[in-house]
Amino acid sequence: MNLPRRTILAALPATAGLLGLGACSTGGATAQASSTASSQAPTDAKLALDHAAWRYDADHKVYYQLGLRYVATPQASDYETLGIYVPGAYFTGKDNGNGTYTVTVNASGA
């Protein structure tokens, strides 16, 4: 098959346009499927944050929790942990008297 260069160059923009439209049209189905899947994702109560176990660093004005699990059944429980740090402006904390704070979200963040 021997096509002239002019025919090939004329067909390239049309082909690219069709491929672009095809790529755009599948995004809606994927987004809908992922939102449906995420709304039905199972949760594990062991992984929930304890609102009464936050610590506060007054020097840096930050609430934090350390050593939290992020998987239900870790392979190495001493290694597979994380820390969460939240700027103090985003929480309102009440001192529990034992070094921890019970926090609520400060919606204004100011």
C-alpha positions as a Python dict, from the first residue, in 0.01 Angstrom:
ca = {
    (1, 'M'): (0, 0, 0),
    (2, 'N'): (159, 320, -121),
    (3, 'L'): (-14, 634, 11),
    (4, 'P'): (106, 982, -78),
    (5, 'R'): (258, 1186, 203),
    (6, 'R'): (-12, 1452, 162),
    (7, 'T'): (-290, 1198, 234),
    (8, 'I'): (-114, 1074, 547),
    (9, 'L'): (-51, 1427, 676),
    (10, 'A'): (-413, 1523, 613),
    (11, 'A'): (-541, 1217, 801),
    (12, 'L'): (-324, 1267, 1112),
    (13, 'P'): (-526, 1553, 1272),
    (14, 'A'): (-854, 1369, 1216),
    (15, 'T'): (-713, 1051, 1370),
    (16, 'A'): (-574, 1241, 1669),
    (17, 'G'): (-911, 1412, 1718),
    (18, 'L'): (-1099, 1084, 1716),
    (19, 'L'): (-855, 927, 1962),
    (20, 'G'): (-886, 1232, 2188),
    (21, 'L'): (-1265, 1215, 2188),
    (22, 'G'): (-1251, 844, 2258),
    (23, 'A'): (-1022, 899, 2555),
    (24, 'C'): (-1249, 1169, 2697),
    (25, 'S'): (-1565, 965, 2669),
    (26, 'T'): (-1443, 678, 2889),
    (27, 'G'): (-1355, 905, 3183),
    (28, 'G'): (-1715, 937, 3303),
    (29, 'A'): (-1765, 563, 3337),
    (30, 'T'): (-1436, 523, 3521),
    (31, 'A'): (-1508, 810, 3759),
    (32, 'Q'): (-1854, 675, 3832),
    (33, 'A'): (-1721, 325, 3893),
    (34, 'S'): (-1449, 447, 4128),
    (35, 'S'): (-1688, 664, 4330),
    (36, 'T'): (-1925, 370, 4365),
    (37, 'A'): (-1641, 143, 4472),
    (38, 'S'): (-1504, 392, 4726),
    (39, 'S'): (-1845, 445, 4885),
    (40, 'Q'): (-1873, 71, 4941),
    (41, 'A'): (-1518, 16, 5066),
    (42, 'P'): (-1509, -184, 5389),
    (43, 'T'): (-1370, -12, 5695),
    (44, 'D'): (-1193, -160, 5994),
    (45, 'A'): (-1264, -8, 6336),
    (46, 'K'): (-908, -91, 6447),
    (47, 'L'): (-780, 167, 6197),
    (48, 'A'): (-1002, 455, 6315),
    (49, 'L'): (-840, 756, 6479),
    (50, 'D'): (-906, 809, 6849),
    (51, 'H'): (-1020, 1171, 6891),
    (52, 'A'): (-920, 1161, 7259),
    (53, 'A'): (-560, 1045, 7201),
    (54, 'W'): (-402, 1347, 7035),
    (55, 'R'): (-88, 1504, 7178),
    (56, 'Y'): (-4, 1873, 7145),
    (57, 'D'): (332, 2039, 7081),
    (58, 'A'): (291, 2395, 7211),
    (59, 'D'): (627, 2513, 7070),
    (60, 'H'): (525, 2427, 6714),
    (61, 'K'): (146, 2456, 6764),
    (62, 'V'): (70, 2114, 6621),
    (63, 'Y'): (-149, 1820, 6727),
    (64, 'Y'): (-14, 1475, 6648),
    (65, 'Q'): (-59, 1100, 6687),
    (66, 'L'): (233, 861, 6641),
    (67, 'G'): (254, 486, 6591),
    (68, 'L'): (-80, 447, 6413),
    (69, 'R'): (-150, 136, 6209),
    (70, 'Y'): (-245, 186, 5847),
    (71, 'V'): (-322, -178, 5763),
    (72, 'A'): (-553, -417, 5945),
    (73, 'T'): (-300, -702, 5957),
    (74, 'P'): (54, -564, 5927),
    (75, 'Q'): (342, -791, 5836),
    (76, 'A'): (575, -599, 6069),
    (77, 'S'): (367, -419, 6334),
    (78, 'D'): (673, -245, 6481),
    (79, 'Y'): (761, -97, 6141),
    (80, 'E'): (433, -42, 5957),
    (81, 'T'): (307, 262, 6146),
    (82, 'L'): (253, 626, 6061),
    (83, 'G'): (234, 962, 6229),
    (84, 'I'): (-30, 1226, 6164),
    (85, 'Y'): (43, 1592, 6226),
    (86, 'V'): (-227, 1861, 6215),
    (87, 'P'): (-158, 2235, 6255),
    (88, 'G'): (-317, 2362, 6576),
    (89, 'A'): (-536, 2610, 6390),
    (90, 'Y'): (-740, 2326, 6241),
    (91, 'F'): (-831, 2161, 6574),
    (92, 'T'): (-988, 2277, 6897),
    (93, 'G'): (-843, 2065, 7177),
    (94, 'K'): (-951, 1997, 7535),
    (95, 'D'): (-679, 1880, 7776),
    (96, 'N'): (-757, 1535, 7920),
    (97, 'G'): (-511, 1583, 8207),
    (98, 'N'): (-288, 1290, 8107),
    (99, 'G'): (-86, 1454, 7828),
    (100, 'T'): (-348, 1387, 7562),
    (101, 'Y'): (-617, 1605, 7412),
    (102, 'T'): (-968, 1544, 7284),
    (103, 'V'): (-1002, 1734, 6959),
    (104, 'T'): (-1276, 1859, 6734),
    (105, 'V'): (-1229, 2005, 6389),
    (106, 'N'): (-1211, 2382, 6375),
    (107, 'A'): (-1385, 2453, 6044),
    (108, 'S'): (-1253, 2809, 6016),
    (109, 'G'): (-891, 2694, 6043),
    (110, 'A'): (-789, 3029, 6186),
}
